[in-house]
Every structure is written in structure tokens, then in C-alpha cells.
Amino acid sequence: MPDGNAHGGKKAVIAAFTANIAISISKAAAYFFTASPSMLAEAIHSCADAANQLLLLFGQKQSKKAADSLHPFGYGREQYFYAFMVSVVLFLLGGCFAIMEAAEKISSPSASGGPLWLALLILAFSFLLECYSFFVALKETHKAKGGKSYWEFVLKAK
């Protein structure tokens, strides 16, 4: 992360984690009341997103460790390793779950359950929490980029 940001994006990751936990709980509650398979899939997806934020926080913490005899240049690259692991988890688990759901739907199709108003309520709640998370990340990025444009910041970021 850029030197100007002492938190290294930690605040944005915590905001995303909090939002994803709340979204996951709301979708799990919707599944409990409706038995809708799509709500279960969405709850699991949001839970996986929260786990990814934990991996990012762990990577940030690991990267701050001081150099030692085994790692004479320090642990700074740990942050990149855990960010890579997040992408692997997203694609691997997301892909496997999508294939599993597709196979189940093909083998035994059923109508989706649950009232439309509940789905819209969950969607609106999730949207508001994702907006909160996005604006926290935007605020943190604004502090970290200094006087650079967003484009220049992205191009020159580690």
C-alpha cells in the first residue's frame, strides 16, 4: 500500500467485512423463511466474501512483521500472497458452487419460493450496505492517493 496510508486500506476491508456479514445474515434469514435455494446460494456467496476480507486482513497483518533470519527482506509480500489466495478462493469456490447448483437444478427443477417483497427488501438492504462499503473504500483511496488522479494512482499502485 502507499506510504501515505498508515492503515493500508484496513478500514475499507473492515467495512467490506462488516457489510458482507450483515448481508450474509439477512440472506440466510430469507432462506430460513422462504426455503429459496437462490437465497441460500447468495448467503453462502456473501459469507465467502466475508472470509475473503479476513484473508486480506491476515495478509496485511503478516506483511507488517519484521525481517528475520528466514525472511531477511521482511514479510511485505505476504499481503500479495493473501490477495492472490482471495482470487483463487473466489474463482474456485464460486465456480464449484455454480456447477453444483446448475447440476441440481437440471436434475430436479423446481419453482423458486418466497415472496417478491422479501427478495426486494434483501436486495435494497444489500445495496445500501455495499454502497457504505464502497464509500468507505473511496474515502480511504482518496486519502492514500495524495494529489494524484485516480487513474494515476491505479497505474502506479503496488
JSON list of C-alpha atoms in Angstrom, two decimals:
[
{"chain": "A", "resi": 1, "resn": "MET", "atom": "CA", "xyz": [0.00, 0.00, 0.00]},
{"chain": "A", "resi": 2, "resn": "PRO", "atom": "CA", "xyz": [1.16, 3.56, -0.49]},
{"chain": "A", "resi": 3, "resn": "ASP", "atom": "CA", "xyz": [3.29, 5.04, 2.24]},
{"chain": "A", "resi": 4, "resn": "GLY", "atom": "CA", "xyz": [0.83, 7.87, 2.92]},
{"chain": "A", "resi": 5, "resn": "ASN", "atom": "CA", "xyz": [-1.82, 5.47, 4.18]},
{"chain": "A", "resi": 6, "resn": "ALA", "atom": "CA", "xyz": [-0.91, 4.20, 7.63]},
{"chain": "A", "resi": 7, "resn": "HIS", "atom": "CA", "xyz": [-3.86, 1.81, 7.74]},
{"chain": "A", "resi": 8, "resn": "GLY", "atom": "CA", "xyz": [-3.02, 0.17, 4.39]},
{"chain": "A", "resi": 9, "resn": "GLY", "atom": "CA", "xyz": [-6.68, 0.00, 3.43]},
{"chain": "A", "resi": 10, "resn": "LYS", "atom": "CA", "xyz": [-7.60, -1.78, 6.66]},
{"chain": "A", "resi": 11, "resn": "LYS", "atom": "CA", "xyz": [-10.60, 0.46, 7.31]},
{"chain": "A", "resi": 12, "resn": "ALA", "atom": "CA", "xyz": [-12.05, -0.30, 3.86]},
{"chain": "A", "resi": 13, "resn": "VAL", "atom": "CA", "xyz": [-11.53, -4.05, 4.30]},
{"chain": "A", "resi": 14, "resn": "ILE", "atom": "CA", "xyz": [-13.20, -3.97, 7.73]},
{"chain": "A", "resi": 15, "resn": "ALA", "atom": "CA", "xyz": [-16.15, -2.02, 6.26]},
{"chain": "A", "resi": 16, "resn": "ALA", "atom": "CA", "xyz": [-16.49, -4.61, 3.48]},
{"chain": "A", "resi": 17, "resn": "PHE", "atom": "CA", "xyz": [-16.24, -7.46, 6.01]},
{"chain": "A", "resi": 18, "resn": "THR", "atom": "CA", "xyz": [-18.94, -5.92, 8.22]},
{"chain": "A", "resi": 19, "resn": "ALA", "atom": "CA", "xyz": [-21.22, -5.30, 5.25]},
{"chain": "A", "resi": 20, "resn": "ASN", "atom": "CA", "xyz": [-20.79, -8.85, 3.94]},
{"chain": "A", "resi": 21, "resn": "ILE", "atom": "CA", "xyz": [-21.51, -10.39, 7.35]},
{"chain": "A", "resi": 22, "resn": "ALA", "atom": "CA", "xyz": [-24.74, -8.37, 7.65]},
{"chain": "A", "resi": 23, "resn": "ILE", "atom": "CA", "xyz": [-25.72, -9.22, 4.07]},
{"chain": "A", "resi": 24, "resn": "SER", "atom": "CA", "xyz": [-25.00, -12.91, 4.65]},
{"chain": "A", "resi": 25, "resn": "ILE", "atom": "CA", "xyz": [-27.14, -12.97, 7.80]},
{"chain": "A", "resi": 26, "resn": "SER", "atom": "CA", "xyz": [-30.03, -11.24, 6.04]},
{"chain": "A", "resi": 27, "resn": "LYS", "atom": "CA", "xyz": [-29.90, -13.67, 3.12]},
{"chain": "A", "resi": 28, "resn": "ALA", "atom": "CA", "xyz": [-29.67, -16.66, 5.46]},
{"chain": "A", "resi": 29, "resn": "ALA", "atom": "CA", "xyz": [-32.74, -15.35, 7.30]},
{"chain": "A", "resi": 30, "resn": "ALA", "atom": "CA", "xyz": [-34.55, -15.00, 3.96]},
{"chain": "A", "resi": 31, "resn": "TYR", "atom": "CA", "xyz": [-33.61, -18.60, 3.14]},
{"chain": "A", "resi": 32, "resn": "PHE", "atom": "CA", "xyz": [-34.88, -19.74, 6.55]},
{"chain": "A", "resi": 33, "resn": "PHE", "atom": "CA", "xyz": [-38.30, -18.15, 5.93]},
{"chain": "A", "resi": 34, "resn": "THR", "atom": "CA", "xyz": [-38.66, -18.98, 2.23]},
{"chain": "A", "resi": 35, "resn": "ALA", "atom": "CA", "xyz": [-36.53, -22.10, 1.61]},
{"chain": "A", "resi": 36, "resn": "SER", "atom": "CA", "xyz": [-35.42, -20.39, -1.60]},
{"chain": "A", "resi": 37, "resn": "PRO", "atom": "CA", "xyz": [-32.27, -22.07, -2.97]},
{"chain": "A", "resi": 38, "resn": "SER", "atom": "CA", "xyz": [-31.15, -18.78, -4.52]},
{"chain": "A", "resi": 39, "resn": "MET", "atom": "CA", "xyz": [-31.17, -17.13, -1.06]},
{"chain": "A", "resi": 40, "resn": "LEU", "atom": "CA", "xyz": [-29.05, -19.98, 0.31]},
{"chain": "A", "resi": 41, "resn": "ALA", "atom": "CA", "xyz": [-26.61, -19.59, -2.59]},
{"chain": "A", "resi": 42, "resn": "GLU", "atom": "CA", "xyz": [-26.46, -15.83, -2.02]},
{"chain": "A", "resi": 43, "resn": "ALA", "atom": "CA", "xyz": [-25.94, -16.27, 1.73]},
{"chain": "A", "resi": 44, "resn": "ILE", "atom": "CA", "xyz": [-23.03, -18.63, 1.07]},
{"chain": "A", "resi": 45, "resn": "HIS", "atom": "CA", "xyz": [-21.61, -16.21, -1.51]},
{"chain": "A", "resi": 46, "resn": "SER", "atom": "CA", "xyz": [-21.73, -13.29, 0.95]},
{"chain": "A", "resi": 47, "resn": "CYS", "atom": "CA", "xyz": [-20.17, -15.47, 3.64]},
{"chain": "A", "resi": 48, "resn": "ALA", "atom": "CA", "xyz": [-17.34, -16.37, 1.26]},
{"chain": "A", "resi": 49, "resn": "ASP", "atom": "CA", "xyz": [-16.83, -12.67, 0.54]},
{"chain": "A", "resi": 50, "resn": "ALA", "atom": "CA", "xyz": [-16.51, -12.01, 4.29]},
{"chain": "A", "resi": 51, "resn": "ALA", "atom": "CA", "xyz": [-13.97, -14.84, 4.57]},
{"chain": "A", "resi": 52, "resn": "ASN", "atom": "CA", "xyz": [-12.01, -13.22, 1.75]},
{"chain": "A", "resi": 53, "resn": "GLN", "atom": "CA", "xyz": [-11.86, -9.96, 3.71]},
{"chain": "A", "resi": 54, "resn": "LEU", "atom": "CA", "xyz": [-10.46, -11.93, 6.66]},
{"chain": "A", "resi": 55, "resn": "LEU", "atom": "CA", "xyz": [-7.75, -13.32, 4.39]},
{"chain": "A", "resi": 56, "resn": "LEU", "atom": "CA", "xyz": [-6.91, -9.79, 3.26]},
{"chain": "A", "resi": 57, "resn": "LEU", "atom": "CA", "xyz": [-6.70, -8.55, 6.86]},
{"chain": "A", "resi": 58, "resn": "PHE", "atom": "CA", "xyz": [-4.48, -11.50, 7.77]},
{"chain": "A", "resi": 59, "resn": "GLY", "atom": "CA", "xyz": [-2.22, -10.75, 4.81]},
{"chain": "A", "resi": 60, "resn": "GLN", "atom": "CA", "xyz": [-1.94, -7.10, 5.85]},
{"chain": "A", "resi": 61, "resn": "LYS", "atom": "CA", "xyz": [-1.01, -8.16, 9.38]},
{"chain": "A", "resi": 62, "resn": "GLN", "atom": "CA", "xyz": [1.55, -10.70, 8.17]},
{"chain": "A", "resi": 63, "resn": "SER", "atom": "CA", "xyz": [3.17, -8.17, 5.84]},
{"chain": "A", "resi": 64, "resn": "LYS", "atom": "CA", "xyz": [3.97, -5.90, 8.80]},
{"chain": "A", "resi": 65, "resn": "LYS", "atom": "CA", "xyz": [6.17, -8.49, 10.54]},
{"chain": "A", "resi": 66, "resn": "ALA", "atom": "CA", "xyz": [9.83, -7.51, 10.91]},
{"chain": "A", "resi": 67, "resn": "ALA", "atom": "CA", "xyz": [12.60, -9.21, 8.96]},
{"chain": "A", "resi": 68, "resn": "ASP", "atom": "CA", "xyz": [14.18, -12.30, 10.49]},
{"chain": "A", "resi": 69, "resn": "SER", "atom": "CA", "xyz": [16.81, -14.88, 9.53]},
{"chain": "A", "resi": 70, "resn": "LEU", "atom": "CA", "xyz": [14.32, -16.84, 7.40]},
{"chain": "A", "resi": 71, "resn": "HIS", "atom": "CA", "xyz": [12.99, -13.70, 5.67]},
{"chain": "A", "resi": 72, "resn": "PRO", "atom": "CA", "xyz": [15.86, -11.17, 5.62]},
{"chain": "A", "resi": 73, "resn": "PHE", "atom": "CA", "xyz": [13.87, -8.75, 3.45]},
{"chain": "A", "resi": 74, "resn": "GLY", "atom": "CA", "xyz": [10.78, -8.96, 5.64]},
{"chain": "A", "resi": 75, "resn": "TYR", "atom": "CA", "xyz": [7.28, -10.22, 5.02]},
{"chain": "A", "resi": 76, "resn": "GLY", "atom": "CA", "xyz": [5.96, -7.42, 2.82]},
{"chain": "A", "resi": 77, "resn": "ARG", "atom": "CA", "xyz": [4.97, -9.77, 0.01]},
{"chain": "A", "resi": 78, "resn": "GLU", "atom": "CA", "xyz": [2.64, -11.74, 2.28]},
{"chain": "A", "resi": 79, "resn": "GLN", "atom": "CA", "xyz": [-0.03, -9.16, 1.53]},
{"chain": "A", "resi": 80, "resn": "TYR", "atom": "CA", "xyz": [0.15, -10.01, -2.18]},
{"chain": "A", "resi": 81, "resn": "PHE", "atom": "CA", "xyz": [0.08, -13.75, -1.49]},
{"chain": "A", "resi": 82, "resn": "TYR", "atom": "CA", "xyz": [-3.13, -13.49, 0.52]},
{"chain": "A", "resi": 83, "resn": "ALA", "atom": "CA", "xyz": [-4.69, -11.18, -2.06]},
{"chain": "A", "resi": 84, "resn": "PHE", "atom": "CA", "xyz": [-3.89, -13.88, -4.63]},
{"chain": "A", "resi": 85, "resn": "MET", "atom": "CA", "xyz": [-5.43, -16.51, -2.36]},
{"chain": "A", "resi": 86, "resn": "VAL", "atom": "CA", "xyz": [-8.62, -14.43, -2.25]},
{"chain": "A", "resi": 87, "resn": "SER", "atom": "CA", "xyz": [-8.85, -14.56, -6.04]},
{"chain": "A", "resi": 88, "resn": "VAL", "atom": "CA", "xyz": [-8.24, -18.32, -6.04]},
{"chain": "A", "resi": 89, "resn": "VAL", "atom": "CA", "xyz": [-10.95, -18.84, -3.42]},
{"chain": "A", "resi": 90, "resn": "LEU", "atom": "CA", "xyz": [-13.40, -16.65, -5.34]},
{"chain": "A", "resi": 91, "resn": "PHE", "atom": "CA", "xyz": [-12.94, -18.48, -8.60]},
{"chain": "A", "resi": 92, "resn": "LEU", "atom": "CA", "xyz": [-12.60, -21.99, -7.21]},
{"chain": "A", "resi": 93, "resn": "LEU", "atom": "CA", "xyz": [-15.42, -21.96, -4.67]},
{"chain": "A", "resi": 94, "resn": "GLY", "atom": "CA", "xyz": [-17.65, -19.73, -6.77]},
{"chain": "A", "resi": 95, "resn": "GLY", "atom": "CA", "xyz": [-17.19, -21.95, -9.82]},
{"chain": "A", "resi": 96, "resn": "CYS", "atom": "CA", "xyz": [-17.70, -25.19, -7.89]},
{"chain": "A", "resi": 97, "resn": "PHE", "atom": "CA", "xyz": [-20.82, -23.88, -6.20]},
{"chain": "A", "resi": 98, "resn": "ALA", "atom": "CA", "xyz": [-22.24, -22.63, -9.50]},
{"chain": "A", "resi": 99, "resn": "ILE", "atom": "CA", "xyz": [-21.64, -26.02, -11.15]},
{"chain": "A", "resi": 100, "resn": "MET", "atom": "CA", "xyz": [-23.18, -27.83, -8.19]},
{"chain": "A", "resi": 101, "resn": "GLU", "atom": "CA", "xyz": [-26.27, -25.60, -8.24]},
{"chain": "A", "resi": 102, "resn": "ALA", "atom": "CA", "xyz": [-26.62, -25.98, -12.01]},
{"chain": "A", "resi": 103, "resn": "ALA", "atom": "CA", "xyz": [-26.40, -29.77, -11.78]},
{"chain": "A", "resi": 104, "resn": "GLU", "atom": "CA", "xyz": [-29.02, -29.81, -9.03]},
{"chain": "A", "resi": 105, "resn": "LYS", "atom": "CA", "xyz": [-31.39, -27.54, -11.00]},
{"chain": "A", "resi": 106, "resn": "ILE", "atom": "CA", "xyz": [-31.03, -29.66, -14.12]},
{"chain": "A", "resi": 107, "resn": "SER", "atom": "CA", "xyz": [-31.65, -32.90, -12.25]},
{"chain": "A", "resi": 108, "resn": "SER", "atom": "CA", "xyz": [-34.64, -31.63, -10.24]},
{"chain": "A", "resi": 109, "resn": "PRO", "atom": "CA", "xyz": [-36.08, -28.31, -11.43]},
{"chain": "A", "resi": 110, "resn": "SER", "atom": "CA", "xyz": [-38.42, -26.53, -9.05]},
{"chain": "A", "resi": 111, "resn": "ALA", "atom": "CA", "xyz": [-40.14, -23.17, -8.79]},
{"chain": "A", "resi": 112, "resn": "SER", "atom": "CA", "xyz": [-38.42, -20.56, -6.69]},
{"chain": "A", "resi": 113, "resn": "GLY", "atom": "CA", "xyz": [-40.14, -19.94, -3.38]},
{"chain": "A", "resi": 114, "resn": "GLY", "atom": "CA", "xyz": [-40.67, -16.82, -1.36]},
{"chain": "A", "resi": 115, "resn": "PRO", "atom": "CA", "xyz": [-42.50, -13.53, -1.72]},
{"chain": "A", "resi": 116, "resn": "LEU", "atom": "CA", "xyz": [-41.18, -10.92, -4.13]},
{"chain": "A", "resi": 117, "resn": "TRP", "atom": "CA", "xyz": [-41.25, -8.19, -1.46]},
{"chain": "A", "resi": 118, "resn": "LEU", "atom": "CA", "xyz": [-38.75, -10.11, 0.68]},
{"chain": "A", "resi": 119, "resn": "ALA", "atom": "CA", "xyz": [-36.36, -10.52, -2.24]},
{"chain": "A", "resi": 120, "resn": "LEU", "atom": "CA", "xyz": [-36.61, -6.80, -3.00]},
{"chain": "A", "resi": 121, "resn": "LEU", "atom": "CA", "xyz": [-36.09, -5.91, 0.66]},
{"chain": "A", "resi": 122, "resn": "ILE", "atom": "CA", "xyz": [-32.95, -8.06, 0.85]},
{"chain": "A", "resi": 123, "resn": "LEU", "atom": "CA", "xyz": [-31.74, -6.57, -2.42]},
{"chain": "A", "resi": 124, "resn": "ALA", "atom": "CA", "xyz": [-32.25, -2.99, -1.16]},
{"chain": "A", "resi": 125, "resn": "PHE", "atom": "CA", "xyz": [-30.57, -3.79, 2.19]},
{"chain": "A", "resi": 126, "resn": "SER", "atom": "CA", "xyz": [-27.61, -5.39, 0.41]},
{"chain": "A", "resi": 127, "resn": "PHE", "atom": "CA", "xyz": [-27.34, -2.43, -1.98]},
{"chain": "A", "resi": 128, "resn": "LEU", "atom": "CA", "xyz": [-27.19, 0.05, 0.91]},
{"chain": "A", "resi": 129, "resn": "LEU", "atom": "CA", "xyz": [-24.51, -1.95, 2.71]},
{"chain": "A", "resi": 130, "resn": "GLU", "atom": "CA", "xyz": [-22.46, -2.34, -0.46]},
{"chain": "A", "resi": 131, "resn": "CYS", "atom": "CA", "xyz": [-22.74, 1.44, -1.03]},
{"chain": "A", "resi": 132, "resn": "TYR", "atom": "CA", "xyz": [-21.49, 2.03, 2.52]},
{"chain": "A", "resi": 133, "resn": "SER", "atom": "CA", "xyz": [-18.54, -0.28, 1.90]},
{"chain": "A", "resi": 134, "resn": "PHE", "atom": "CA", "xyz": [-17.77, 1.38, -1.44]},
{"chain": "A", "resi": 135, "resn": "PHE", "atom": "CA", "xyz": [-17.81, 4.90, 0.01]},
{"chain": "A", "resi": 136, "resn": "VAL", "atom": "CA", "xyz": [-15.51, 3.90, 2.87]},
{"chain": "A", "resi": 137, "resn": "ALA", "atom": "CA", "xyz": [-13.10, 2.42, 0.30]},
{"chain": "A", "resi": 138, "resn": "LEU", "atom": "CA", "xyz": [-13.38, 5.55, -1.85]},
{"chain": "A", "resi": 139, "resn": "LYS", "atom": "CA", "xyz": [-12.62, 7.77, 1.16]},
{"chain": "A", "resi": 140, "resn": "GLU", "atom": "CA", "xyz": [-9.60, 5.66, 2.10]},
{"chain": "A", "resi": 141, "resn": "THR", "atom": "CA", "xyz": [-8.37, 5.71, -1.50]},
{"chain": "A", "resi": 142, "resn": "HIS", "atom": "CA", "xyz": [-8.76, 9.49, -1.64]},
{"chain": "A", "resi": 143, "resn": "LYS", "atom": "CA", "xyz": [-6.51, 9.83, 1.43]},
{"chain": "A", "resi": 144, "resn": "ALA", "atom": "CA", "xyz": [-3.94, 7.38, 0.06]},
{"chain": "A", "resi": 145, "resn": "LYS", "atom": "CA", "xyz": [-3.66, 8.82, -3.45]},
{"chain": "A", "resi": 146, "resn": "GLY", "atom": "CA", "xyz": [-2.50, 12.24, -2.29]},
{"chain": "A", "resi": 147, "resn": "GLY", "atom": "CA", "xyz": [-2.66, 14.74, -5.13]},
{"chain": "A", "resi": 148, "resn": "LYS", "atom": "CA", "xyz": [-2.68, 12.12, -7.89]},
{"chain": "A", "resi": 149, "resn": "SER", "atom": "CA", "xyz": [-5.66, 11.45, -10.11]},
{"chain": "A", "resi": 150, "resn": "TYR", "atom": "CA", "xyz": [-7.45, 8.15, -9.57]},
{"chain": "A", "resi": 151, "resn": "TRP", "atom": "CA", "xyz": [-6.11, 6.91, -12.91]},
{"chain": "A", "resi": 152, "resn": "GLU", "atom": "CA", "xyz": [-2.50, 7.78, -11.98]},
{"chain": "A", "resi": 153, "resn": "PHE", "atom": "CA", "xyz": [-2.98, 6.25, -8.54]},
{"chain": "A", "resi": 154, "resn": "VAL", "atom": "CA", "xyz": [-4.21, 2.96, -10.01]},
{"chain": "A", "resi": 155, "resn": "LEU", "atom": "CA", "xyz": [-1.43, 2.82, -12.60]},
{"chain": "A", "resi": 156, "resn": "LYS", "atom": "CA", "xyz": [1.33, 3.47, -10.04]},
{"chain": "A", "resi": 157, "resn": "ALA", "atom": "CA", "xyz": [-0.07, 1.43, -7.14]},
{"chain": "A", "resi": 158, "resn": "LYS", "atom": "CA", "xyz": [1.73, -1.65, -5.93]}
]
